[in-house]
Structure formats: structure tokens, C-alpha cells
Amino acid sequence: MTVLLTLVGTTACGGDSDDGSKSGFIGALDAVRDDASTRAWLEFGDTAAIVKANGGTDRAGPYASLLGMGYTDVATMGEQLPQALGFDPAKSREAWSAGREPDKGGVFVGGFDKGTVTDKLKELGGKPEPSDSNVYRLRADNELGFDDPLAQKLPLGTARFNTVRVSDRQVGYGPGARLANLTHGAKLGADSDARSLGECLDHPLAAVLTDRAGGGETPNGPRIAVGVRGKSGAAGTEVLCVATASKDAAKAEADRLRAVFAGGGTTSSGVAWNVVLTDIRVEVTDRHVVEVTAHPSGPVRTGVFLKALNDMSLGMTFAGRSPGGES
């Protein structure tokens, strides 16, 4: 069972937005297209704000666990990308990635020079796509390369940068041209549940929106968003937002989650939620969304709910088990 995390940024429904002028998670929702793959996984990182809150890129900093959010699929290549492709993910203003393998792409907003990136792509043999001159093709869709110019610059076998789209303010990437252009098509922000969840998160440093809260390869469990709010000199706030169908359903879910997180519920490792979290609050917001906020307890690192998507702790919580039965 796999639970997916994830993100994006600009205009309304339809059309092709690529200027990255509208920032934040809501801006991401208003930019990324709405399809089954992006609903499964939308990951967002306010890269510049995370670095500022953390006091730099020190891995021992208070928000260090959020470094690389928005581009976790390529974060390990971070030091190779400036030389290979002409941009440094850590210097972007924001980063988003969306979709499920193999239909997954990403976007970096700001922090690069368009001419430098374009020159690097041409050096690698990249050619503009006939359907979109901003997209440079380095390989065929989903092709794995082991001895071509790109493979000599990046880890062998990766298809992440088969196609790269360069506009004035964004660099998009993906194993195919469509995935390098996540901003083309009807927008996720027009979906009422996605919008309500984004508003519930309220300007997060990092966030993930998914319809796979219960785990699995198809939509399972409620639609949720998780994230971290925070700033320099202040403790991060963990946020979990859950979409429900009605006022009564929201009240019932709030009661259930209050029992899970503040009562007898446990994580996938058997540790009680109220041991890893403190100051736990569960409320019903507008549009029938349940909002859970908390702070990490003691030495627990920031990003508890984000981690819980990976280790199936939230998957168990939303897979229909009763409070206290998650282990």
C-alpha cells in the first residue's frame, strides 16, 4: 500500500499558466491541472520560506525536515542539476511535483536564468517540441538512458528530465512532454474540495494533497491535505485537513479524530499520537472540513503528518479502523 504526498502556481480554469506569479499553496492549486494523477499526489514546498524559517540549509535546523519538499523525487540530484541543467532546486522560490508514477512531473518557480537553462539543454542535444517550443526533448517519453549526454550528467537510469519546459519564471520537468507541463489544462483549484483543503492549510511552508488517505493504488479514504505552518524563531504547527460531505459528517469525523489523536490512537510503529504530538486541537471549519492542528512533542522533528503519510500511520487512521485500533 502506498500513500502519496505532494503541490503548484497561477491562473484559473483552462489555458496554460506558466508565469508563476501567484505564490503559495493556493497559487499551486490554481496552476496545476486537475486529473486523476494530480489528485493522487500534489506536493508543495515554499522553498525560500523553508530556508528562511530554518535559518539556512543546516540539516540540524528546526525546519530541516522540510528541505527538499516539493521536489523529493529529485532532491538527491540537487548538487548535479546546476551543472547538468543550469538550475539549482534549492534556490527556487517554490517547488511542486504532482502525479503518480509513471505519470509524474514537477515544477521549479524562480531562482534560475532562462538563457542558462536553455543553453544547457541545447548542449545535451535537446530539441524544441513542435507542439511547444518551450519544451526541450532530451529523450523519448519514459525512455531510460545509460550512455547518452544526459546520463553522463545525471544518475544512470533516471527518466525524470527526459523533457524540460523552460518559461520566464518556471522550469518544468518530467519523463514526457505532457508531464513537463503540469500547468496545461483545467485547474485543480476549481475543485471545491481541493480549494477548501488548501484554505484550511492556510499558507503552509510545505504541504501534500491526496485522495489516497487510506493507502492503495486507487482513491481510498477521505480526501486530505497535510502540511506545516511556521516561521523563523517559532515552533512549526502540524496541520491535517479532512474533507467531508456534510456538517453532520464533519462533526462525526472531528469526534473520531479527537479520540484518535488525543486519546488511544497510535502510529504505525505503535507509539501513541499524543506522545509525538502536543497541543492537539480538532475543529470543524467552513465547507465541512475537519482541521487538526498540533505541535511536535519534545525532540520529535517537524513534519509529523507529512512523515505519517509515508509510514502508513495516516493510512491506518483513515482505513476505517476504530480509535485506538490503528496498531
Tab-separated table of C-alpha atoms in Angstrom:
chain	number	residue	atom	x	y	z
A	1	MET	CA	0.000	0.000	0.000
A	2	THR	CA	1.325	3.393	-0.919
A	3	VAL	CA	0.205	6.734	0.396
A	4	LEU	CA	1.161	9.665	-1.712
A	5	LEU	CA	2.251	13.085	-0.672
A	6	THR	CA	2.802	16.369	-2.508
A	7	LEU	CA	1.739	20.537	-4.844
A	8	VAL	CA	1.853	24.270	-7.770
A	9	GLY	CA	1.030	28.177	-9.041
A	10	THR	CA	-1.153	30.646	-11.217
A	11	THR	CA	-4.414	31.183	-13.205
A	12	ALA	CA	-7.935	29.778	-13.243
A	13	CYS	CA	-9.607	27.041	-15.266
A	14	GLY	CA	-8.374	26.162	-18.720
A	15	GLY	CA	-5.490	27.687	-20.582
A	16	ASP	CA	-1.783	27.434	-19.959
A	17	SER	CA	-0.364	29.288	-16.963
A	18	ASP	CA	3.402	29.413	-16.701
A	19	ASP	CA	4.489	32.700	-15.116
A	20	GLY	CA	4.455	31.503	-11.505
A	21	SER	CA	3.274	34.940	-10.360
A	22	LYS	CA	0.721	33.683	-7.828
A	23	SER	CA	2.556	32.150	-4.899
A	24	GLY	CA	1.684	29.768	-2.090
A	25	PHE	CA	-0.223	26.516	-1.980
A	26	ILE	CA	-3.444	28.129	-3.236
A	27	GLY	CA	-1.436	29.515	-6.141
A	28	ALA	CA	-0.239	25.982	-6.771
A	29	LEU	CA	-3.788	24.660	-6.839
A	30	ASP	CA	-4.722	27.398	-9.292
A	31	ALA	CA	-1.899	26.353	-11.609
A	32	VAL	CA	-1.691	22.575	-11.673
A	33	ARG	CA	-4.110	20.722	-13.917
A	34	ASP	CA	-6.870	18.584	-12.470
A	35	ASP	CA	-6.631	14.922	-13.417
A	36	ALA	CA	-6.611	11.546	-11.655
A	37	SER	CA	-2.848	11.569	-11.265
A	38	THR	CA	-2.535	15.031	-9.700
A	39	ARG	CA	-5.443	14.292	-7.366
A	40	ALA	CA	-3.493	11.280	-6.160
A	41	TRP	CA	-0.362	13.287	-5.365
A	42	LEU	CA	0.270	17.015	-5.157
A	43	GLU	CA	3.378	18.028	-3.185
A	44	PHE	CA	4.296	21.634	-2.470
A	45	GLY	CA	7.315	23.322	-0.927
A	46	ASP	CA	7.742	27.049	-0.325
A	47	THR	CA	11.477	26.617	-0.825
A	48	ALA	CA	12.573	30.151	0.033
A	49	ALA	CA	10.341	30.357	3.119
A	50	ILE	CA	11.533	26.965	4.390
A	51	VAL	CA	15.180	28.019	4.144
A	52	LYS	CA	14.394	31.320	5.888
A	53	ALA	CA	12.457	29.627	8.706
A	54	ASN	CA	15.229	27.068	9.122
A	55	GLY	CA	17.932	29.750	9.248
A	56	GLY	CA	19.642	28.308	6.171
A	57	THR	CA	20.139	24.779	4.903
A	58	ASP	CA	21.624	23.304	8.086
A	59	ARG	CA	20.277	19.771	8.445
A	60	ALA	CA	20.121	20.278	12.203
A	61	GLY	CA	17.817	23.309	11.892
A	62	PRO	CA	14.245	23.438	13.222
A	63	TYR	CA	12.664	23.045	9.768
A	64	ALA	CA	15.368	20.906	8.168
A	65	SER	CA	12.954	18.006	7.660
A	66	LEU	CA	11.112	20.185	5.114
A	67	LEU	CA	14.161	20.924	2.961
A	68	GLY	CA	13.556	19.430	-0.482
A	69	MET	CA	9.768	19.392	-0.145
A	70	GLY	CA	8.108	19.898	-3.493
A	71	TYR	CA	10.866	18.013	-5.289
A	72	THR	CA	11.535	15.000	-3.084
A	73	ASP	CA	11.645	12.790	-6.193
A	74	VAL	CA	14.791	14.554	-7.454
A	75	ALA	CA	16.226	16.028	-4.241
A	76	THR	CA	19.145	13.583	-4.246
A	77	MET	CA	20.240	15.031	-7.606
A	78	GLY	CA	20.287	18.587	-6.270
A	79	GLU	CA	24.049	19.051	-6.463
A	80	GLN	CA	24.220	17.651	-10.002
A	81	LEU	CA	21.401	19.677	-11.550
A	82	PRO	CA	23.145	23.099	-11.729
A	83	GLN	CA	25.990	21.673	-13.786
A	84	ALA	CA	23.781	19.406	-15.882
A	85	LEU	CA	20.744	21.606	-16.500
A	86	GLY	CA	21.676	25.082	-15.308
A	87	PHE	CA	19.404	25.488	-12.270
A	88	ASP	CA	19.654	24.764	-8.557
A	89	PRO	CA	16.405	23.484	-6.934
A	90	ALA	CA	17.486	24.834	-3.538
A	91	LYS	CA	17.500	28.377	-4.987
A	92	SER	CA	13.969	28.204	-6.395
A	93	ARG	CA	11.191	30.282	-4.835
A	94	GLU	CA	8.799	27.330	-4.803
A	95	ALA	CA	8.768	23.744	-5.975
A	96	TRP	CA	5.880	21.462	-6.861
A	97	SER	CA	5.588	17.887	-8.016
A	98	ALA	CA	2.431	16.056	-8.892
A	99	GLY	CA	1.199	12.727	-10.144
A	100	ARG	CA	1.758	9.028	-9.699
A	101	GLU	CA	4.453	7.008	-11.335
A	102	PRO	CA	4.920	6.869	-14.248
A	103	ASP	CA	2.664	9.917	-14.735
A	104	LYS	CA	4.603	12.329	-12.571
A	105	GLY	CA	6.184	15.698	-13.248
A	106	GLY	CA	7.482	18.706	-11.375
A	107	VAL	CA	7.951	22.469	-11.473
A	108	PHE	CA	10.507	24.889	-10.031
A	109	VAL	CA	9.403	28.515	-9.737
A	110	GLY	CA	12.036	31.251	-9.872
A	111	GLY	CA	15.709	31.223	-8.950
A	112	PHE	CA	17.109	30.452	-12.416
A	113	ASP	CA	18.202	32.160	-15.610
A	114	LYS	CA	16.198	31.061	-18.634
A	115	GLY	CA	19.065	31.558	-21.066
A	116	THR	CA	21.449	29.478	-18.962
A	117	VAL	CA	18.998	26.586	-18.726
A	118	THR	CA	18.201	26.729	-22.431
A	119	ASP	CA	21.913	26.685	-23.340
A	120	LYS	CA	22.484	23.642	-21.112
A	121	LEU	CA	19.586	21.784	-22.731
A	122	LYS	CA	20.957	22.527	-26.188
A	123	GLU	CA	24.410	21.309	-25.128
A	124	LEU	CA	22.790	18.000	-24.162
A	125	GLY	CA	21.189	17.734	-27.595
A	126	GLY	CA	17.762	18.962	-26.557
A	127	LYS	CA	15.389	19.959	-29.358
A	128	PRO	CA	12.228	22.090	-29.026
A	129	GLU	CA	8.990	20.136	-29.349
A	130	PRO	CA	6.942	21.014	-32.469
A	131	SER	CA	3.817	21.398	-30.297
A	132	ASP	CA	5.507	23.580	-27.661
A	133	SER	CA	8.772	25.363	-28.400
A	134	ASN	CA	9.369	25.880	-24.662
A	135	VAL	CA	9.710	22.116	-24.154
A	136	TYR	CA	13.120	20.613	-24.918
A	137	ARG	CA	13.208	16.895	-25.549
A	138	LEU	CA	16.321	15.003	-24.464
A	139	ARG	CA	14.860	11.505	-24.846
A	140	ALA	CA	11.684	9.767	-25.951
A	141	ASP	CA	8.852	9.606	-23.416
A	142	ASN	CA	9.726	7.316	-20.478
A	143	GLU	CA	12.976	6.229	-22.128
A	144	LEU	CA	15.822	5.231	-19.807
A	145	GLY	CA	19.280	6.376	-20.884
A	146	PHE	CA	22.603	4.888	-19.863
A	147	ASP	CA	25.186	6.280	-22.275
A	148	ASP	CA	23.695	9.447	-23.751
A	149	PRO	CA	24.792	13.004	-22.765
A	150	LEU	CA	22.090	13.306	-20.074
A	151	ALA	CA	23.104	10.010	-18.469
A	152	GLN	CA	26.668	11.245	-18.260
A	153	LYS	CA	25.496	14.208	-16.184
A	154	LEU	CA	22.794	12.623	-14.003
A	155	PRO	CA	22.334	9.234	-12.273
A	156	LEU	CA	22.000	6.329	-14.661
A	157	GLY	CA	18.507	5.126	-15.378
A	158	THR	CA	16.618	8.259	-14.403
A	159	ALA	CA	13.901	9.467	-16.774
A	160	ARG	CA	12.904	12.494	-14.673
A	161	PHE	CA	14.392	15.009	-17.114
A	162	ASN	CA	13.614	13.404	-20.470
A	163	THR	CA	11.700	16.596	-21.249
A	164	VAL	CA	12.234	20.036	-19.713
A	165	ARG	CA	9.970	23.043	-20.177
A	166	VAL	CA	11.503	26.499	-19.689
A	167	SER	CA	9.458	29.680	-19.355
A	168	ASP	CA	10.426	33.038	-17.885
A	169	ARG	CA	9.656	32.015	-14.297
A	170	GLN	CA	9.259	28.237	-14.290
A	171	VAL	CA	11.224	25.127	-15.153
A	172	GLY	CA	9.032	22.066	-15.613
A	173	TYR	CA	10.329	18.514	-15.908
A	174	GLY	CA	9.030	15.028	-16.495
A	175	PRO	CA	9.551	11.761	-18.364
A	176	GLY	CA	7.293	13.064	-21.151
A	177	ALA	CA	6.278	16.401	-22.652
A	178	ARG	CA	2.814	16.405	-21.056
A	179	LEU	CA	4.312	15.823	-17.616
A	180	ALA	CA	6.833	18.623	-18.067
A	181	ASN	CA	3.855	20.964	-18.440
A	182	LEU	CA	1.717	20.380	-15.335
A	183	THR	CA	0.070	23.776	-15.765
A	184	HIS	CA	-1.739	22.906	-19.014
A	185	GLY	CA	-5.441	22.144	-18.656
A	186	ALA	CA	-8.338	22.690	-16.252
A	187	LYS	CA	-7.057	23.613	-12.802
A	188	LEU	CA	-7.199	21.688	-9.547
A	189	GLY	CA	-8.099	24.865	-7.675
A	190	ALA	CA	-11.518	24.892	-9.350
A	191	ASP	CA	-12.420	21.727	-7.431
A	192	SER	CA	-14.345	22.724	-4.289
A	193	ASP	CA	-12.831	20.076	-2.015
A	194	ALA	CA	-9.272	20.831	-3.114
A	195	ARG	CA	-9.870	24.552	-2.597
A	196	SER	CA	-11.384	24.022	0.849
A	197	LEU	CA	-8.444	21.874	1.908
A	198	GLY	CA	-5.977	24.458	0.614
A	199	GLU	CA	-7.721	27.223	2.555
A	200	CYS	CA	-7.678	25.041	5.659
A	201	LEU	CA	-3.884	24.626	5.412
A	202	ASP	CA	-3.574	28.431	5.416
A	203	HIS	CA	-0.188	29.347	3.873
A	204	PRO	CA	1.870	26.260	4.686
A	205	LEU	CA	5.628	26.014	4.270
A	206	ALA	CA	5.129	22.536	2.850
A	207	ALA	CA	2.045	20.522	2.009
A	208	VAL	CA	0.609	17.438	0.352
A	209	LEU	CA	-2.862	16.908	-1.092
A	210	THR	CA	-4.058	13.360	-1.796
A	211	ASP	CA	-7.183	11.298	-2.398
A	212	ARG	CA	-5.373	8.154	-1.160
A	213	ALA	CA	-5.566	8.839	2.592
A	214	GLY	CA	-6.331	5.177	3.264
A	215	GLY	CA	-3.489	3.896	1.095
A	216	GLY	CA	-3.657	1.805	-2.046
A	217	GLU	CA	-3.420	2.313	-5.777
A	218	THR	CA	-6.883	3.839	-6.229
A	219	PRO	CA	-8.748	6.616	-4.375
A	220	ASN	CA	-9.251	5.338	-0.845
A	221	GLY	CA	-10.449	7.085	2.273
A	222	PRO	CA	-11.308	10.799	2.508
A	223	ARG	CA	-9.557	13.496	0.569
A	224	ILE	CA	-6.987	15.097	2.851
A	225	ALA	CA	-4.209	17.673	2.933
A	226	VAL	CA	-1.333	17.782	5.387
A	227	GLY	CA	1.230	20.472	5.943
A	228	VAL	CA	3.365	22.569	8.248
A	229	ARG	CA	2.887	26.234	9.099
A	230	GLY	CA	5.786	28.118	10.601
A	231	LYS	CA	8.341	30.916	10.550
A	232	SER	CA	11.791	31.710	11.843
A	233	GLY	CA	12.002	31.698	15.625
A	234	ALA	CA	8.668	29.929	16.120
A	235	ALA	CA	7.733	26.288	16.522
A	236	GLY	CA	6.147	24.663	13.492
A	237	THR	CA	2.452	23.833	13.542
A	238	GLU	CA	1.398	20.459	12.153
A	239	VAL	CA	-1.845	20.644	10.151
A	240	LEU	CA	-4.161	17.913	8.891
A	241	CYS	CA	-7.302	18.851	6.940
A	242	VAL	CA	-10.003	16.322	6.050
A	243	ALA	CA	-12.834	16.907	3.562
A	244	THR	CA	-16.276	15.548	4.475
A	245	ALA	CA	-19.654	15.572	2.752
A	246	SER	CA	-21.830	17.437	5.269
A	247	LYS	CA	-21.977	19.301	8.566
A	248	ASP	CA	-23.023	16.155	10.430
A	249	ALA	CA	-20.294	14.085	8.764
A	250	ALA	CA	-17.704	16.717	9.702
A	251	LYS	CA	-18.810	16.705	13.345
A	252	ALA	CA	-18.670	12.904	13.485
A	253	GLU	CA	-15.218	12.827	11.881
A	254	ALA	CA	-13.970	15.529	14.248
A	255	ASP	CA	-15.128	13.457	17.223
A	256	ARG	CA	-13.438	10.368	15.808
A	257	LEU	CA	-10.145	12.113	15.086
A	258	ARG	CA	-10.151	13.758	18.505
A	259	ALA	CA	-10.313	10.281	20.017
A	260	VAL	CA	-7.580	9.003	17.684
A	261	PHE	CA	-5.041	11.796	18.190
A	262	ALA	CA	-5.746	12.892	21.766
A	263	GLY	CA	-6.999	9.534	23.042
A	264	GLY	CA	-5.923	5.989	22.348
A	265	GLY	CA	-4.778	6.078	18.715
A	266	THR	CA	-1.263	5.049	17.732
A	267	THR	CA	1.112	5.488	14.814
A	268	SER	CA	2.197	2.589	12.610
A	269	SER	CA	5.103	1.949	14.988
A	270	GLY	CA	2.744	1.607	17.952
A	271	VAL	CA	3.595	4.947	19.569
A	272	ALA	CA	0.605	6.939	20.808
A	273	TRP	CA	-0.182	10.037	18.775
A	274	ASN	CA	-0.417	12.064	21.986
A	275	VAL	CA	3.195	11.147	22.716
A	276	VAL	CA	4.576	12.505	19.425
A	277	LEU	CA	2.152	15.455	19.314
A	278	THR	CA	1.138	18.073	21.856
A	279	ASP	CA	-1.385	20.943	21.897
A	280	ILE	CA	-3.736	18.817	19.778
A	281	ARG	CA	-6.845	20.649	18.576
A	282	VAL	CA	-9.622	19.338	16.336
A	283	GLU	CA	-12.178	21.730	14.865
A	284	VAL	CA	-14.731	21.908	12.056
A	285	THR	CA	-14.088	24.773	9.623
A	286	ASP	CA	-16.229	26.171	6.836
A	287	ARG	CA	-17.236	23.876	3.967
A	288	HIS	CA	-17.353	20.783	6.223
A	289	VAL	CA	-13.583	20.441	6.585
A	290	VAL	CA	-12.091	18.987	9.773
A	291	GLU	CA	-8.881	20.730	10.850
A	292	VAL	CA	-6.400	19.060	13.196
A	293	THR	CA	-3.515	21.178	14.485
A	294	ALA	CA	-0.716	20.219	16.873
A	295	HIS	CA	2.939	20.762	17.697
A	296	PRO	CA	5.675	18.131	17.701
A	297	SER	CA	6.363	16.894	21.208
A	298	GLY	CA	9.825	17.230	22.745
A	299	PRO	CA	12.571	16.046	20.384
A	300	VAL	CA	10.143	14.978	17.618
A	301	ARG	CA	11.061	16.622	14.310
A	302	THR	CA	8.752	18.991	12.480
A	303	GLY	CA	6.683	17.341	9.729
A	304	VAL	CA	4.868	14.671	11.747
A	305	PHE	CA	1.824	14.414	9.472
A	306	LEU	CA	3.954	14.535	6.323
A	307	LYS	CA	6.017	11.627	7.654
A	308	ALA	CA	2.836	9.828	8.673
A	309	LEU	CA	1.734	9.716	5.040
A	310	ASN	CA	4.908	7.835	4.178
A	311	ASP	CA	4.913	5.323	7.007
A	312	MET	CA	1.190	4.483	6.728
A	313	SER	CA	0.290	5.953	10.124
A	314	LEU	CA	-2.361	8.134	8.469
A	315	GLY	CA	-3.248	5.292	6.114
A	316	MET	CA	-4.223	3.220	9.125
A	317	THR	CA	-6.067	6.121	10.708
A	318	PHE	CA	-8.241	6.573	7.610
A	319	ALA	CA	-8.673	2.949	6.594
A	320	GLY	CA	-11.846	2.553	8.624
A	321	ARG	CA	-10.328	1.387	11.902
A	322	SER	CA	-11.770	2.457	15.223
A	323	PRO	CA	-9.895	4.860	17.538
A	324	GLY	CA	-7.177	3.008	19.407
A	325	GLY	CA	-7.111	0.171	16.871
A	326	GLU	CA	-4.596	1.636	14.460
A	327	SER	CA	-1.666	-0.548	15.543
